[in-house]
Coordinates of N, CA and C in Angstrom, one line a residue:
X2 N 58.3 16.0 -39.8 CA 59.5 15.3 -40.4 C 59.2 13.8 -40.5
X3 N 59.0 13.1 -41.5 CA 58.9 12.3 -42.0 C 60.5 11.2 -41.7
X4 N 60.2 9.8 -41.3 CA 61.7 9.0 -40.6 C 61.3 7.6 -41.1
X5 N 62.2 6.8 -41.7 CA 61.7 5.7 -41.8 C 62.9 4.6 -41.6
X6 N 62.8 3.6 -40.3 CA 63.9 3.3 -39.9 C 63.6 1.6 -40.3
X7 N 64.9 0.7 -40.6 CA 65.2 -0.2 -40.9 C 65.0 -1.2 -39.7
X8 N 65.0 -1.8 -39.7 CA 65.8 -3.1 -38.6 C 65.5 -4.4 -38.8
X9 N 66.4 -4.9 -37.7 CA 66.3 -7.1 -38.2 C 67.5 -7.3 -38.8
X10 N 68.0 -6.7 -39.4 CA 69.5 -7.0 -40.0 C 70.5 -8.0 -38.8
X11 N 71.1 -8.6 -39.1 CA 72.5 -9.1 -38.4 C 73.1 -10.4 -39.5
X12 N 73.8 -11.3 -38.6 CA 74.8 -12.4 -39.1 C 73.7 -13.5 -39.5
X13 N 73.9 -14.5 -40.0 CA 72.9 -15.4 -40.2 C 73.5 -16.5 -40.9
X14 N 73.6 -17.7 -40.7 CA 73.7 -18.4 -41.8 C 73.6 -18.8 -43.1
X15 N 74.4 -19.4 -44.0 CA 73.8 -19.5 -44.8 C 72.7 -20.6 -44.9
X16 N 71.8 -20.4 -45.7 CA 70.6 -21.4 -45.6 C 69.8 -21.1 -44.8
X17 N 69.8 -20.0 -44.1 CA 68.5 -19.3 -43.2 C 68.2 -18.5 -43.0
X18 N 66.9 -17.8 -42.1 CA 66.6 -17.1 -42.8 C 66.7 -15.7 -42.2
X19 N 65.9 -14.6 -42.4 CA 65.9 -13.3 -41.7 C 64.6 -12.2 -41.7
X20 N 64.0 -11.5 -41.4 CA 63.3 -11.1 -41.1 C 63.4 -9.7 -41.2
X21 N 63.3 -9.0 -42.4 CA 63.8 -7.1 -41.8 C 62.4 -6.7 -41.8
X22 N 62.3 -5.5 -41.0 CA 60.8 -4.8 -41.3 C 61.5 -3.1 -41.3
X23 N 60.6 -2.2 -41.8 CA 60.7 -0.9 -41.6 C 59.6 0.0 -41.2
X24 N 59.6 0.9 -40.6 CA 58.4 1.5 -40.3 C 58.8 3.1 -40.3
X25 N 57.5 3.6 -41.1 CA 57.7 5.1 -41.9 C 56.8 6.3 -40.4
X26 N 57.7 6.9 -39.6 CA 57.1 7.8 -39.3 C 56.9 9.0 -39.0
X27 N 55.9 10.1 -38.4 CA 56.1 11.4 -38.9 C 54.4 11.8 -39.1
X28 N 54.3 13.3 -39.8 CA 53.4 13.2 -40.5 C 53.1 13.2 -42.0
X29 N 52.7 11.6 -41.8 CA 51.9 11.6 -43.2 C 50.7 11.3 -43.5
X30 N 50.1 11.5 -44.7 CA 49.0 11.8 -45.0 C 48.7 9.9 -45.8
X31 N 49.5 9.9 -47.0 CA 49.3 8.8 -47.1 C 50.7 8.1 -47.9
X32 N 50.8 7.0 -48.0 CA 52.1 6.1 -48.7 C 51.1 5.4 -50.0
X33 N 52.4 5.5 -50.8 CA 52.0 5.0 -52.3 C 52.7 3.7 -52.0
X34 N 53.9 3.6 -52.9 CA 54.7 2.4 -53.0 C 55.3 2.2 -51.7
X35 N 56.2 1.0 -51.5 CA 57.4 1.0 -50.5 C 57.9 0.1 -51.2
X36 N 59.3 -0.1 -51.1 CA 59.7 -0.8 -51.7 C 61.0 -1.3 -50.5
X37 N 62.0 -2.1 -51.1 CA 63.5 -2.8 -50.5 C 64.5 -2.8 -51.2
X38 N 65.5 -2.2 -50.7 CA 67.1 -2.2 -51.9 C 67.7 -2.4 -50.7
X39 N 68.9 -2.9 -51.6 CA 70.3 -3.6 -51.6 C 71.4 -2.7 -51.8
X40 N 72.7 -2.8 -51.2 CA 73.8 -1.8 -51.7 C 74.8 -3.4 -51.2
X41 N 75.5 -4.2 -51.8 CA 76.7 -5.1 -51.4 C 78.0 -4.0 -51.6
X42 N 78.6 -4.9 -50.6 CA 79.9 -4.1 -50.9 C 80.9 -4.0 -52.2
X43 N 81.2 -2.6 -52.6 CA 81.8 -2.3 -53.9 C 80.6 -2.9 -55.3
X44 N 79.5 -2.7 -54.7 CA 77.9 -2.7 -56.2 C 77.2 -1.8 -55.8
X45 N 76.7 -1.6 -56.8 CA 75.6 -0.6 -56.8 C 74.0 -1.0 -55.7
X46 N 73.5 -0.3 -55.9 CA 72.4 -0.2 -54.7 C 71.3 -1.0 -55.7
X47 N 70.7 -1.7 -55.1 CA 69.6 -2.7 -56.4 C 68.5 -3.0 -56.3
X48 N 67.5 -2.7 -56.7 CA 66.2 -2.6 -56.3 C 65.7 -4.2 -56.0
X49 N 65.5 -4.9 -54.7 CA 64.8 -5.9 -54.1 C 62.9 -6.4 -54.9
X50 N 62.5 -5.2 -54.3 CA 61.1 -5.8 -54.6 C 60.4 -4.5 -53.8
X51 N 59.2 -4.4 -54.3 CA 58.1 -3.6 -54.1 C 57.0 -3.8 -53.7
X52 N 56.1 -3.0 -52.7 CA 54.8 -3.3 -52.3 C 54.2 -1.8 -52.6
X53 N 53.0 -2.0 -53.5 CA 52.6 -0.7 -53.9 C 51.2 -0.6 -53.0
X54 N 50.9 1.2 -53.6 CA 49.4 1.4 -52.9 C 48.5 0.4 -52.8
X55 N 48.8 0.5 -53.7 CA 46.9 -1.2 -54.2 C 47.0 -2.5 -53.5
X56 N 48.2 -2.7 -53.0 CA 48.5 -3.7 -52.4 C 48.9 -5.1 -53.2
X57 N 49.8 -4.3 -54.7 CA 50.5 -5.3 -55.6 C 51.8 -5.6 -54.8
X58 N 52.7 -6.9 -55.3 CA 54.1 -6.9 -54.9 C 54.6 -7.2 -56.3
X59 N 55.9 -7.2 -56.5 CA 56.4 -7.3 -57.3 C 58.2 -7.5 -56.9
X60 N 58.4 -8.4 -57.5 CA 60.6 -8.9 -56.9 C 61.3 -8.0 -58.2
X61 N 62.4 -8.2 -57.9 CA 63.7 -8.6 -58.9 C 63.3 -10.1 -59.5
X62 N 64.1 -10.3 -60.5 CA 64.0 -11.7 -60.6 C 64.8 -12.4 -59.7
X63 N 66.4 -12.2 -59.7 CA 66.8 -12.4 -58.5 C 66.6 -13.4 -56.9
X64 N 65.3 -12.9 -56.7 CA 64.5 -12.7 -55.4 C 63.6 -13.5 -55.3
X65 N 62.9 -13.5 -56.8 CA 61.3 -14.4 -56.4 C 61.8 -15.8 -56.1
X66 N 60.4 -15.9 -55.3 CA 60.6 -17.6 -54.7 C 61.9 -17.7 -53.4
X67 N 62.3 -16.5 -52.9 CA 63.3 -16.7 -51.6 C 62.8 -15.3 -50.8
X68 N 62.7 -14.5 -51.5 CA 62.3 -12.9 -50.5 C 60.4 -13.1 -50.3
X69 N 60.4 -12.2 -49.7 CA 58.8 -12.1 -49.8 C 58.7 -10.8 -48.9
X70 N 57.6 -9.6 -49.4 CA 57.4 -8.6 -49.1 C 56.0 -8.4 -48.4
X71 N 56.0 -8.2 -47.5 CA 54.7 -7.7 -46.1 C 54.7 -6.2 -46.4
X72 N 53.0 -5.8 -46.0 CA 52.8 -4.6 -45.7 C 52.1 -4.3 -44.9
X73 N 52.3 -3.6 -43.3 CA 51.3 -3.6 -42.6 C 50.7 -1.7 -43.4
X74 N 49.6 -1.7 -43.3 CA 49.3 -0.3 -44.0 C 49.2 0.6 -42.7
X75 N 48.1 0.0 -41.6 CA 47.8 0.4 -39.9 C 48.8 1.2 -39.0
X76 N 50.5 0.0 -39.3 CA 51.2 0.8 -38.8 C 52.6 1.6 -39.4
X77 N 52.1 1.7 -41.1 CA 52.9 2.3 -41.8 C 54.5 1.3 -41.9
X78 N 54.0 -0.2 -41.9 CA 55.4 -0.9 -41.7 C 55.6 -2.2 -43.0
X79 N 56.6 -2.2 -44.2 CA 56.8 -3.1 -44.6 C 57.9 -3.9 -44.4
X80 N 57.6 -5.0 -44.4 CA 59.1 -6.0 -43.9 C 59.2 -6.7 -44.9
X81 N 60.5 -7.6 -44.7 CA 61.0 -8.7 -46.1 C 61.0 -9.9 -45.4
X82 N 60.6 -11.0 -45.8 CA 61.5 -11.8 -44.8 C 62.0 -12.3 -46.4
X83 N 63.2 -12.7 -46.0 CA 64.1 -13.5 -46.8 C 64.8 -15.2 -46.4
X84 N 64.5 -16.1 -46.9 CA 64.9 -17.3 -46.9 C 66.2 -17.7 -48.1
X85 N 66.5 -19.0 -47.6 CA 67.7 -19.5 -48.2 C 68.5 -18.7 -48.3
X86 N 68.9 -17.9 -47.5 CA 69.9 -16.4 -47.4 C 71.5 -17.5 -48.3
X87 N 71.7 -16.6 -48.9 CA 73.6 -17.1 -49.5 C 74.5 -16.0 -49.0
X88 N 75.6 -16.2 -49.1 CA 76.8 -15.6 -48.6 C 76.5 -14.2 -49.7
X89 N 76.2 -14.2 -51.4 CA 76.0 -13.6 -52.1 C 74.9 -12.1 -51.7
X90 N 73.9 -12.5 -50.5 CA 72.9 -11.7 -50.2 C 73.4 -10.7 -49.3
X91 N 74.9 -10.8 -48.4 CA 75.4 -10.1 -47.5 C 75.4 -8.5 -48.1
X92 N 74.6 -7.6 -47.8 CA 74.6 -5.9 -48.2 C 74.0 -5.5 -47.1
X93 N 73.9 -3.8 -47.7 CA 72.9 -3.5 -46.5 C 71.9 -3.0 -47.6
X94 N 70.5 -3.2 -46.6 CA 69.1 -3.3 -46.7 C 68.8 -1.8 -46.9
X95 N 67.7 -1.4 -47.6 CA 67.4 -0.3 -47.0 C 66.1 -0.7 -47.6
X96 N 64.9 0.5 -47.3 CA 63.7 0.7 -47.4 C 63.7 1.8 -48.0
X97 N 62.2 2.2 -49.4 CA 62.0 3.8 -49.3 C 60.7 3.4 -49.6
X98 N 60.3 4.5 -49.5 CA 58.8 5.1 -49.4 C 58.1 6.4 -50.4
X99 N 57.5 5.8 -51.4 CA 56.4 6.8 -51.9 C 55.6 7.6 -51.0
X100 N 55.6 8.7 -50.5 CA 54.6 8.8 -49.6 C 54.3 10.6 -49.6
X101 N 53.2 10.6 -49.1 CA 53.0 12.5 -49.1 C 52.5 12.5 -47.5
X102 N 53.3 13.7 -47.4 CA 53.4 14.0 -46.1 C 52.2 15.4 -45.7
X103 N 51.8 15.3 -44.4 CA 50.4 16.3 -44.2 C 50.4 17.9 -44.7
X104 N 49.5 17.8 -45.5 CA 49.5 19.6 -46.1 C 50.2 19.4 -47.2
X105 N 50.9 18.4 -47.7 CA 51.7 18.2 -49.4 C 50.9 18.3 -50.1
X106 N 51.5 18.6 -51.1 CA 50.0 18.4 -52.8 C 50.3 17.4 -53.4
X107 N 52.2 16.8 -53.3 CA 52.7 16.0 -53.7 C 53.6 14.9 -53.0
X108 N 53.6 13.9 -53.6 CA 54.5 12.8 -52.8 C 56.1 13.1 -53.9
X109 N 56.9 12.3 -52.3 CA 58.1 12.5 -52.8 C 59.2 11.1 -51.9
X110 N 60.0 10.4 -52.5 CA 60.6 9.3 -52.0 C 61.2 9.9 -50.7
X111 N 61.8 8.5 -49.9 CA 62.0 8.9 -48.0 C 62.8 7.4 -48.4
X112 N 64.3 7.8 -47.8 CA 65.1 6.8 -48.0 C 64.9 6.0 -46.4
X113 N 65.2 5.1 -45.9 CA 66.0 4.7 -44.4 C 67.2 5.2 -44.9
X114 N 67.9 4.6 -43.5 CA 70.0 4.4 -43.1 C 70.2 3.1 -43.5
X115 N 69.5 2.1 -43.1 CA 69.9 0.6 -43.6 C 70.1 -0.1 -42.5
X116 N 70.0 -1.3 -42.7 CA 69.9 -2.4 -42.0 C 71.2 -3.7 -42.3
X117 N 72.2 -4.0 -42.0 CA 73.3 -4.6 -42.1 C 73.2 -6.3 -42.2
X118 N 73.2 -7.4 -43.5 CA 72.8 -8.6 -43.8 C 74.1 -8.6 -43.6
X119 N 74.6 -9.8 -43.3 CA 76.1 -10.4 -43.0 C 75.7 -12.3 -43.4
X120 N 75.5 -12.5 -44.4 CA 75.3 -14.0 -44.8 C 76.6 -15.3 -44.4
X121 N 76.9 -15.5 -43.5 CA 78.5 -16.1 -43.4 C 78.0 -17.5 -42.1
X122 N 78.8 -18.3 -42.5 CA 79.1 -19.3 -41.6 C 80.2 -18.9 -40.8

């Protein structure tokens, strides 16, 4: 069973910064993409930014120049850190994962629970 949990989320200021990571575990064979979404309260869920197999990244526009996307491959862990946080950034986080799990022929997405941004003075 494949599990991929969130964390680093809490309160923060605005104007600083935070740090989430997630880490995918279980058995798997290997991970393609991973990516970071967003769900704010009463919006839709919004694609953050990506780190793929190859070890491309790619934002929202949104994002670029304040998020930034890590990939540890070693221990199956990608994190965000996010700077200049705004009151606007307050959702919750989540992580998924491209990944094929041991004995699959095929990969298939693996959501987290989420991790809880609260941007507020």
């Amino acid at each position: 069973q494949v599990q991929l949990v969130e964390s680093g989320g809490g309160l923060v200021q605005p104007g600083g910064s935070l740090r989430l990571s997630c880490k995918a575990s279980g058995s798997i064979f290997r991970i393609n993409a991973m990516n970071w979404y967003r769900q704010a309260p009463g919006k839709e869920r919004e694609w953050v930014a990506e780190s793929s197999g190859g070890g491309y990244t790619s934002y929202a526009d949104p994002f670029k120049g304040r998020f930034t996307i890590f990939r540890d491959n070693a221990n199956n862990t990608v994190s965000l850190q996010m700077n200049s946080l705004k009151p606007e950034d307050t959702a919750v986080y989540y992580c998924n994962a491209d990944l094929v799990v041991a004995g699959a022929l095929f990969g298939r997405m693996y959501w987290g629970k989420g991790t809880l941004v609260t941007v507020s003075s």
